[in-house]
XYZ file of N, CA and C in Angstrom:
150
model
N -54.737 92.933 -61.867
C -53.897 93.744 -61.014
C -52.658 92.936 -60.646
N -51.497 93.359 -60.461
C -49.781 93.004 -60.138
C -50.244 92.765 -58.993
N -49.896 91.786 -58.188
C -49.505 92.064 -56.726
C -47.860 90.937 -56.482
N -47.411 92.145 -55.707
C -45.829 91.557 -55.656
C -46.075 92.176 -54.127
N -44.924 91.546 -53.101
C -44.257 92.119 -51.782
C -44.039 93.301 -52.041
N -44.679 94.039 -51.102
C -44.403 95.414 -51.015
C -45.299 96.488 -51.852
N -45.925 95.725 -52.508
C -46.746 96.461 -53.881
C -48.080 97.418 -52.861
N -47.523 98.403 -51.948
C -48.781 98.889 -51.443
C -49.853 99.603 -52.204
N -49.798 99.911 -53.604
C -50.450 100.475 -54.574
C -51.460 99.550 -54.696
N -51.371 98.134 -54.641
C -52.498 97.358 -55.011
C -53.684 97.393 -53.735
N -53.096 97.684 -52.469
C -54.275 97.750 -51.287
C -54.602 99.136 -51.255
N -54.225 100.235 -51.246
C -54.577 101.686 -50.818
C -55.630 101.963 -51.497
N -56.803 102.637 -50.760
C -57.915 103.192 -51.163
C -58.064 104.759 -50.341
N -58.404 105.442 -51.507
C -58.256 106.992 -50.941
C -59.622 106.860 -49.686
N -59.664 107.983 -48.992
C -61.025 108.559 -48.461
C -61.633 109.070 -49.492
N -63.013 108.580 -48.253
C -63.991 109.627 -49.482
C -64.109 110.989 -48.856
N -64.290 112.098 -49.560
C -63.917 113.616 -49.220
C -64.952 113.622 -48.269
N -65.291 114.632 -47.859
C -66.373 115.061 -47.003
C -67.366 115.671 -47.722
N -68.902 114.849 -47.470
C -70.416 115.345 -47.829
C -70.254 115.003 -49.266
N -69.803 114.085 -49.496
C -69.566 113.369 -51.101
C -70.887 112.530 -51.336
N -71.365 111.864 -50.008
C -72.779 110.791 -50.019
C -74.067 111.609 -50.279
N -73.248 113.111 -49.850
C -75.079 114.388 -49.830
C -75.497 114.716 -51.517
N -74.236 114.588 -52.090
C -73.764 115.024 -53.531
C -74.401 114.553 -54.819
N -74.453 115.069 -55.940
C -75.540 114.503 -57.369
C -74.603 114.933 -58.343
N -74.895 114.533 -59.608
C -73.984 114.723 -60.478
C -75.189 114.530 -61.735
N -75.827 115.545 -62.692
C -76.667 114.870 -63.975
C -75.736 115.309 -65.165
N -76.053 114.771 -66.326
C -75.572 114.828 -67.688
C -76.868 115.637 -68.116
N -77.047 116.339 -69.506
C -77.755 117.057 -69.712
C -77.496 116.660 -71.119
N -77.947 115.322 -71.298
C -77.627 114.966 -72.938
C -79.497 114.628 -73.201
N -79.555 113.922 -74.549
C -80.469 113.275 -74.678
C -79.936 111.846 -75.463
N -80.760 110.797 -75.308
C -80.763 109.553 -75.852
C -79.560 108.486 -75.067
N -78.922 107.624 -76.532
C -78.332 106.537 -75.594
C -76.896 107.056 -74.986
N -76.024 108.552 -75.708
C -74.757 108.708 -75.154
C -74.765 109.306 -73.343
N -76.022 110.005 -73.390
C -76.011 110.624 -72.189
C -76.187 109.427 -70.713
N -77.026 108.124 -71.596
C -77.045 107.193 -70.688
C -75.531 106.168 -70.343
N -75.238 105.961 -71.391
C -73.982 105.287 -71.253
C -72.839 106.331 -70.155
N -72.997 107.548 -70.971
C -71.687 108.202 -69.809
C -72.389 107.923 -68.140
N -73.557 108.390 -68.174
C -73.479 108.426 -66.474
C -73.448 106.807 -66.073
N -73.756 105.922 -66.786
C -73.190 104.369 -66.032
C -71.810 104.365 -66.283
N -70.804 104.543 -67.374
C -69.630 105.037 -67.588
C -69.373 105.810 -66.205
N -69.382 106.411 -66.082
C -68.999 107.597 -64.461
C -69.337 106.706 -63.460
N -70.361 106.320 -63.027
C -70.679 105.425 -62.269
C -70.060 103.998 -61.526
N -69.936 103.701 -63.067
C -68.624 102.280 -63.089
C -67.749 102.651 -62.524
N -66.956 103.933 -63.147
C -65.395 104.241 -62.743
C -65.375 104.762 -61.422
N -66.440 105.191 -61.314
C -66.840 105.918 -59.239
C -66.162 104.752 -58.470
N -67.060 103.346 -58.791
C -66.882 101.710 -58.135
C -65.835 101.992 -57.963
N -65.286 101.306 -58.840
C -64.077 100.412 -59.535
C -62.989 101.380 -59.155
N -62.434 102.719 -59.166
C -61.457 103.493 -58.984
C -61.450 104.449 -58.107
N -62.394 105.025 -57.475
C -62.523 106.034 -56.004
C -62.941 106.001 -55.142
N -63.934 104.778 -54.659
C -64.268 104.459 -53.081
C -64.411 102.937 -53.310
């Protein structure tokens, strides 16, 4: 990540919406792609929206 003076893009973190923690999400695959996406989704949950 850049960080320069002024760079407020590098600190801002959205909210999390409301009743997002009550919430589920399944894939409806079978074998190893269906597993990879939901750690895939998972990761990017971390790392990019809360």
């Amino acid at each position: 990540m850049y960080y320069s003076s002024g760079n407020f893009e590098a600190f801002a973190r959205p909210r999390k919406p409301e009743g997002v923690d009550d919430k589920s999400a399944y894939f409806v695959d079978s074998g190893l792609v269906g597993l990879v996406a939901t750690e895939m989704v998972k990761w990017l949950a971390n790392r990019f929206i809360f």
